[in-house]
Amino acid sequence: MLVPQSRFACFAIALPLYRVFEYALDASDPAVSGCRYRLPFNNGVKTGLLLTVSDASEFDPTRIKPVQERLDEQPILGEHMLTLTRWMSDYYLQPLGEVVFQCVPAYLRGSRPQHPLRLKYWRLLKPDSDLIEDLRRRSPRQFEICEALLKQPSGLIATQLKQINPNWHPVVKALEAKNLVRWDWLEQPVSAVPTPQLPVLTDEQREVLDAIATRLDHFAVHLLDGITGSGKTEIYLRMIQQQLEAGRQVIYLVPEIGLTNQLIERVSQRLGECFALSHSALTDFQRYQAWDRFRRGEVSIMLGTRSSLFSQCDNLGLIVIDEEHDHSYRQEDGVRYHARDVAIKRAQMLDIPIVLGSATPALESIGNCERDTYFRYQLDRRPTRFAPPPIELIDVRNSRFEFGCAAQTLTRVEQHLAESGQVLIYLNRRGFAPIVMCHECGWQSLCRNCDARLTLHQSVKSLLCHHCGFSQGIPESCPECGHDEVKHHGIGTEQLERGLQQRYPDTQVLRIDRDVIASREALKSRLQQLQSGEPCILIGTQMIAKGHDYPAITLSVVLDADQALFSASYRASERLAQTLFQVSGRSGRGDRQGEAILQTRFTEHPLIQALARQSYRKIADGLLQERRLLGFPPYARVVIFRADAIELKHALAKLEEIRTVLQTTKRFNALSCVGPMPALMTRRIGRYRAQLCLIAQDYQVLRSVLSQSMPALENLASSSRVSWSIDVDAYDL
Ligand code: ADP
Ligand code: ZN
Ligand code: ZN
């Protein structure tokens, strides 16, 4: 029974439906937007997030169910974030409920209660130097901690104590027992501990900082377009420090964590413990903890990957996006969005500056500078002595190969090792070999769920699918014809590692790819090795291509980039140029000139020629010209409708329905519509996929077609038989 004075509230529920849900709220309910409630839903219960409240309902009030229970005292999405989710839902045409729950920490997406984790800190009870001196003799470990606490009267938190002594806990316990030290709950923010020795800024860095400093009070997009190693990170750190001094908070986004440990170390050395960390290697709970600490203002910096963008706080002053061109900023499943673009929107809504940085900016970002909406700063010199190496081509048409390396390449590797350099070899293919087949009958090891080959992984003695995770044993004979031998072809990082290790038994060969870094310890020991500066060979996939700064690396090698020259993707050239400049830029960062080589069979190819002779900036300008002529993004906008089903014909039929809806709109003929057609890898994880692609030179045309169509499209519900989704600003066609 409804109480007469109840109110009506709209809720977002994480469902692929373009609507909100109405429930009745008790008059006594505080009805704070952004709080979660348990809601009766069909015959079960769902979690919903309160959006708005009103006194009237447009539906029959007697048929509206009351909510079951309120889950939050304090909203998990603030007003500003709610506005941002509405914008995302509208811009990306994603169901609001899904967007809303995408923007809260995974830990809170269900009905788990919020329990703010409070931090403890320890301080000296009696800052009595005699007593402490006395400890010096009797217990050096206790002395060490007391001495640190004496220097920091506001106390130290656990992570700080851990830096002094990894096994700090029993020591502090003993001090507590002696009544020398006491803990309390931390109330004030963790203070930044500025390092005394900052590097002297280069003229270029100074100019950039001065220029940005004049525009810190308002929204502006600043693009730092600076060669690898030109000191962009140093600029971010200075800007962040200014914000912290002004009492504001900062979100600092980095690409998907690979070798980002180094960056974290650099930030913490520089700014102390005043940041929270959030990335995919952490548990949901740890990420929630980070989100909560930042929200409460206990830490001033949120340093993390894509979804850290949705961290909330009261006084955000700056957003920094490092390696802004990186593809990991785009979420490609579920709610599709681009973190860079959403971040720019967020900065605009808050009227604060945002800084994007890259040695290889995305063509979109360069295009935006042309249209004069961004400020672009160019940094062309490294503060260290040596410029990034040019890319040198190694013509491998007539070469002898060993595990993917041409003889000429190995000679160069040996030279660098002999001169105590570290060598980086980039090969973007994990596993031992990408192809397993029978030479008698032509059988190939294909995935049973995907249109893809299984990759041979010797380390786990299996054939694995990199798309769906399917795995099977390695057949001893051909499953098709029974021939007693199957062969493998092509080279993956595992095989490269084994080959190099056998050939250079006295040299450390370190492999870093997704298979290895599952173990944090394994990764850590490899990074320590690199840091030590001892000669070694570092092998890896795209994880080692970006973001790190190991000064002992003097040679970068790219083994196999030729495939990209013949890719069907209009983005392939941009991506290849970015990868090559990033990989080559890892070399020569210390006190020796670096070198970079590219193995290729196509030395005369115009793009390969350009890579060897021109700057990224020049190449990007050329690629932008091409895009303009062809009418591709950023000079056009792309929206893709995707469908997947157990049978291909159902996926195609759904897209045909969608096309019919689109065709009824007024301006449909002003855009190009391609499809429905099967997607590139048609079968993936057991489902057939198809797509329908819309391209428009004029965004308004596209927008008008879509907004006229949405009401009808919203009724074409997804089902388990066939589901469909919209991909706005799709990354690829
Ligand atoms: P980027 O982010 O552009 O790749 P970094 O900020 O990582 O460049 O700088 C590259 C290297 O140069 C780092 O080792 C950094 O410590 C050093 N560096 C940066 N700025 C300066 C400076 N002004 N003086 C001396 N060294 C610097
Ligand atoms: Zn066979
Ligand atoms: Zn598969």
mmCIF file with all atom_site columns, N, CA, C and O and ligand atoms in Angstrom, residues 447-452 454 465-470 684-685, ligand 3:
data_model
loop_
_atom_site.group_PDB
_atom_site.id
_atom_site.type_symbol
_atom_site.label_atom_id
_atom_site.label_alt_id
_atom_site.label_comp_id
_atom_site.label_asym_id
_atom_site.label_entity_id
_atom_site.label_seq_id
_atom_site.pdbx_PDB_ins_code
_atom_site.Cartn_x
_atom_site.Cartn_y
_atom_site.Cartn_z
_atom_site.occupancy
_atom_site.B_iso_or_equiv
_atom_site.pdbx_formal_charge
_atom_site.auth_seq_id
_atom_site.auth_comp_id
_atom_site.auth_asym_id
_atom_site.auth_atom_id
_atom_site.pdbx_PDB_model_num
ATOM   1  N  N  . CYS A 1 447 ? 40.602 -22.141 -33.670 1.00 0.00 ? 447 CYS A N  1
ATOM   2  C  CA . CYS A 1 447 ? 39.777 -22.128 -32.463 1.00 0.00 ? 447 CYS A CA 1
ATOM   3  C  C  . CYS A 1 447 ? 38.375 -22.621 -32.803 1.00 0.00 ? 447 CYS A C  1
ATOM   4  O  O  . CYS A 1 447 ? 37.840 -22.298 -33.854 1.00 0.00 ? 447 CYS A O  1
ATOM   5  N  N  . ARG A 1 448 ? 37.783 -23.372 -31.879 1.00 0.00 ? 448 ARG A N  1
ATOM   6  C  CA . ARG A 1 448 ? 36.439 -23.860 -32.155 1.00 0.00 ? 448 ARG A CA 1
ATOM   7  C  C  . ARG A 1 448 ? 35.381 -22.780 -31.928 1.00 0.00 ? 448 ARG A C  1
ATOM   8  O  O  . ARG A 1 448 ? 34.251 -22.904 -32.358 1.00 0.00 ? 448 ARG A O  1
ATOM   9  N  N  . ASN A 1 449 ? 35.773 -21.679 -31.263 1.00 0.00 ? 449 ASN A N  1
ATOM   10 C  CA . ASN A 1 449 ? 34.794 -20.622 -30.970 1.00 0.00 ? 449 ASN A CA 1
ATOM   11 C  C  . ASN A 1 449 ? 34.978 -19.371 -31.810 1.00 0.00 ? 449 ASN A C  1
ATOM   12 O  O  . ASN A 1 449 ? 34.106 -18.518 -31.838 1.00 0.00 ? 449 ASN A O  1
ATOM   13 N  N  . CYS A 1 450 ? 36.155 -19.252 -32.434 1.00 0.00 ? 450 CYS A N  1
ATOM   14 C  CA . CYS A 1 450 ? 36.470 -17.992 -33.118 1.00 0.00 ? 450 CYS A CA 1
ATOM   15 C  C  . CYS A 1 450 ? 37.045 -18.273 -34.504 1.00 0.00 ? 450 CYS A C  1
ATOM   16 O  O  . CYS A 1 450 ? 37.574 -19.348 -34.750 1.00 0.00 ? 450 CYS A O  1
ATOM   17 N  N  . ASP A 1 451 ? 36.961 -17.277 -35.385 1.00 0.00 ? 451 ASP A N  1
ATOM   18 C  CA . ASP A 1 451 ? 37.656 -17.364 -36.666 1.00 0.00 ? 451 ASP A CA 1
ATOM   19 C  C  . ASP A 1 451 ? 39.096 -16.949 -36.436 1.00 0.00 ? 451 ASP A C  1
ATOM   20 O  O  . ASP A 1 451 ? 39.529 -15.877 -36.878 1.00 0.00 ? 451 ASP A O  1
ATOM   21 N  N  . ALA A 1 452 ? 39.824 -17.756 -35.733 1.00 0.00 ? 452 ALA A N  1
ATOM   22 C  CA . ALA A 1 452 ? 41.193 -17.382 -35.394 1.00 0.00 ? 452 ALA A CA 1
ATOM   23 C  C  . ALA A 1 452 ? 42.026 -18.634 -35.208 1.00 0.00 ? 452 ALA A C  1
ATOM   24 O  O  . ALA A 1 452 ? 41.502 -19.704 -34.904 1.00 0.00 ? 452 ALA A O  1
ATOM   25 N  N  . LEU A 1 454 ? 44.870 -20.886 -33.245 1.00 0.00 ? 454 LEU A N  1
ATOM   26 C  CA . LEU A 1 454 ? 45.352 -21.069 -31.883 1.00 0.00 ? 454 LEU A CA 1
ATOM   27 C  C  . LEU A 1 454 ? 46.856 -20.830 -31.892 1.00 0.00 ? 454 LEU A C  1
ATOM   28 O  O  . LEU A 1 454 ? 47.549 -21.227 -32.827 1.00 0.00 ? 454 LEU A O  1
ATOM   29 N  N  . CYS A 1 465 ? 43.747 -19.839 -27.595 1.00 0.00 ? 465 CYS A N  1
ATOM   30 C  CA . CYS A 1 465 ? 43.105 -18.791 -28.397 1.00 0.00 ? 465 CYS A CA 1
ATOM   31 C  C  . CYS A 1 465 ? 43.251 -17.472 -27.657 1.00 0.00 ? 465 CYS A C  1
ATOM   32 O  O  . CYS A 1 465 ? 42.867 -17.363 -26.492 1.00 0.00 ? 465 CYS A O  1
ATOM   33 N  N  . HIS A 1 466 ? 43.791 -16.456 -28.335 1.00 0.00 ? 466 HIS A N  1
ATOM   34 C  CA . HIS A 1 466 ? 43.999 -15.164 -27.686 1.00 0.00 ? 466 HIS A CA 1
ATOM   35 C  C  . HIS A 1 466 ? 42.721 -14.340 -27.631 1.00 0.00 ? 466 HIS A C  1
ATOM   36 O  O  . HIS A 1 466 ? 42.714 -13.233 -27.095 1.00 0.00 ? 466 HIS A O  1
ATOM   37 N  N  . HIS A 1 467 ? 41.655 -14.864 -28.209 1.00 0.00 ? 467 HIS A N  1
ATOM   38 C  CA . HIS A 1 467 ? 40.409 -14.089 -28.204 1.00 0.00 ? 467 HIS A CA 1
ATOM   39 C  C  . HIS A 1 467 ? 39.424 -14.593 -27.168 1.00 0.00 ? 467 HIS A C  1
ATOM   40 O  O  . HIS A 1 467 ? 38.784 -13.815 -26.483 1.00 0.00 ? 467 HIS A O  1
ATOM   41 N  N  . CYS A 1 468 ? 39.292 -15.924 -27.052 1.00 0.00 ? 468 CYS A N  1
ATOM   42 C  CA . CYS A 1 468 ? 38.279 -16.443 -26.126 1.00 0.00 ? 468 CYS A CA 1
ATOM   43 C  C  . CYS A 1 468 ? 38.895 -17.230 -24.976 1.00 0.00 ? 468 CYS A C  1
ATOM   44 O  O  . CYS A 1 468 ? 38.190 -17.638 -24.059 1.00 0.00 ? 468 CYS A O  1
ATOM   45 N  N  . GLY A 1 469 ? 40.194 -17.464 -25.027 1.00 0.00 ? 469 GLY A N  1
ATOM   46 C  CA . GLY A 1 469 ? 40.835 -18.176 -23.933 1.00 0.00 ? 469 GLY A CA 1
ATOM   47 C  C  . GLY A 1 469 ? 40.765 -19.696 -24.058 1.00 0.00 ? 469 GLY A C  1
ATOM   48 O  O  . GLY A 1 469 ? 41.292 -20.414 -23.212 1.00 0.00 ? 469 GLY A O  1
ATOM   49 N  N  . PHE A 1 470 ? 40.139 -20.193 -25.130 1.00 0.00 ? 470 PHE A N  1
ATOM   50 C  CA . PHE A 1 470 ? 40.056 -21.640 -25.321 1.00 0.00 ? 470 PHE A CA 1
ATOM   51 C  C  . PHE A 1 470 ? 41.462 -22.234 -25.369 1.00 0.00 ? 470 PHE A C  1
ATOM   52 O  O  . PHE A 1 470 ? 42.375 -21.642 -25.933 1.00 0.00 ? 470 PHE A O  1
ATOM   53 N  N  . ARG A 1 684 ? 33.413 -14.902 -33.097 1.00 0.00 ? 684 ARG A N  1
ATOM   54 C  CA . ARG A 1 684 ? 34.283 -14.624 -31.950 1.00 0.00 ? 684 ARG A CA 1
ATOM   55 C  C  . ARG A 1 684 ? 33.552 -15.087 -30.699 1.00 0.00 ? 684 ARG A C  1
ATOM   56 O  O  . ARG A 1 684 ? 32.393 -14.775 -30.503 1.00 0.00 ? 684 ARG A O  1
ATOM   57 N  N  . ILE A 1 685 ? 34.264 -15.829 -29.864 1.00 0.00 ? 685 ILE A N  1
ATOM   58 C  CA . ILE A 1 685 ? 33.709 -16.377 -28.627 1.00 0.00 ? 685 ILE A CA 1
ATOM   59 C  C  . ILE A 1 685 ? 32.353 -17.022 -28.890 1.00 0.00 ? 685 ILE A C  1
ATOM   60 O  O  . ILE A 1 685 ? 31.368 -16.812 -28.178 1.00 0.00 ? 685 ILE A O  1
HETATM 61 ZN ZN . ZN  B 2 .   ? 38.730 -18.486 -29.570 1.00 0.00 ? 3   ZN  B ZN 1
#
